[in-house]
Amino acid sequence: MYHAVGHRPARAAYALSVSPEAFAEQMELLGERGFTPLTTAQLGAAWRGGGKLPKRPVLITFDDGYEGVHRHALPALAQHGFASTLFVSTGWLRGPYDGGGAIDTMLDWDQVRELAAAGAEIGGHSHTHPQMDQLADDELWSETVRCREILTEELGTRPVSFAYPYGYSSRRVRRTVREAGFAQSLAVGNALAERRQGPYALERVTVRRRTGIEEFERLVEGRPAARDFAGDRLLTKGYAVVRRVRAAGRKVSRIRV
């Protein structure tokens, strides 16, 4: 799971960014080790239909829709003939639906179309990038369906894959994504995807600014060290408590009303 790719990303995007040089080195390693990148749709179709996956399959995914994916990542992907999946928040992209909430320079729609033409699958990532499990039912449905409808209108193809903003989901969120017409969806989890996770809770590992090439090798070989994501797990557990308290507070407020 990648986010921004650039030399000097905005401060808010920096920790989850990678430099163009690091990205190129990581793609070189995938090629040397015989990995076969495929799209999220291809993985979902294979697991759903019992199809055979290619040798050493790997997903290369980008969340949000940062402009550097086109400027820096696309040439490296094209050099190796690698497939990828770009999950976009439609209200963050430059153009007629831009709501102004993006934290860095984002792709415009012509660039998204160029990525699609180059073999990238374009998937949904909500409209305004909210914490979807904190939304009321009508807001959740609007965020999911509006993203799907805009992508269909702009690209001429209905998206079939989704990724949860911030990686947060719940049974209600996953049901909504499925009912909106998406066939599979990705979380984070910082673990390898497995069929037992189900098509709407597939996990990924995070690649970030501080990910060195040795750590990247461990991640793609399926043997991350415990220290690689120790901080993430502590933050996730702590924030899960906060989120449960917030959700309970909102539920009580609705009952009182």
CSV table of N, CA, C and O in Angstrom, one decimal, residues 7 16 42 57 73 98 110 123 132 241:
chain,number,residue,atom,x,y,z
A,7,HIS,N,9.4,13.8,-4.3
A,7,HIS,CA,10.6,14.3,-3.6
A,7,HIS,C,10.3,15.1,-2.4
A,7,HIS,O,11.0,15.0,-1.4
A,16,LEU,N,3.8,8.9,5.1
A,16,LEU,CA,3.2,7.8,4.3
A,16,LEU,C,3.6,7.9,2.8
A,16,LEU,O,3.0,7.3,1.9
A,42,GLN,N,-8.3,-8.6,-10.6
A,42,GLN,CA,-7.8,-9.9,-11.0
A,42,GLN,C,-7.7,-10.8,-9.9
A,42,GLN,O,-8.0,-12.0,-10.0
A,57,PRO,N,2.3,-13.8,-7.0
A,57,PRO,CA,1.4,-12.7,-7.2
A,57,PRO,C,1.7,-11.6,-6.1
A,57,PRO,O,1.9,-11.9,-4.9
A,73,ALA,N,5.5,7.3,-10.3
A,73,ALA,CA,5.3,5.9,-10.2
A,73,ALA,C,5.0,5.3,-11.5
A,73,ALA,O,5.5,4.2,-11.8
A,98,ASP,N,-13.9,18.6,-7.1
A,98,ASP,CA,-12.9,18.9,-6.1
A,98,ASP,C,-13.6,19.6,-4.9
A,98,ASP,O,-14.1,20.8,-5.1
A,110,ASP,N,-7.6,13.7,-16.4
A,110,ASP,CA,-6.8,13.3,-17.5
A,110,ASP,C,-5.7,12.4,-17.1
A,110,ASP,O,-5.4,11.3,-17.8
A,123,GLY,N,-9.9,2.2,-8.7
A,123,GLY,CA,-10.9,1.7,-7.7
A,123,GLY,C,-11.4,2.9,-6.9
A,123,GLY,O,-10.9,4.0,-6.9
A,132,MET,N,-15.2,6.0,7.5
A,132,MET,CA,-16.5,5.6,7.1
A,132,MET,C,-17.3,4.9,8.2
A,132,MET,O,-18.5,5.0,8.2
A,241,VAL,N,-10.1,2.0,21.0
A,241,VAL,CA,-10.9,2.3,22.2
A,241,VAL,C,-11.6,3.7,22.1
A,241,VAL,O,-12.7,3.8,22.4
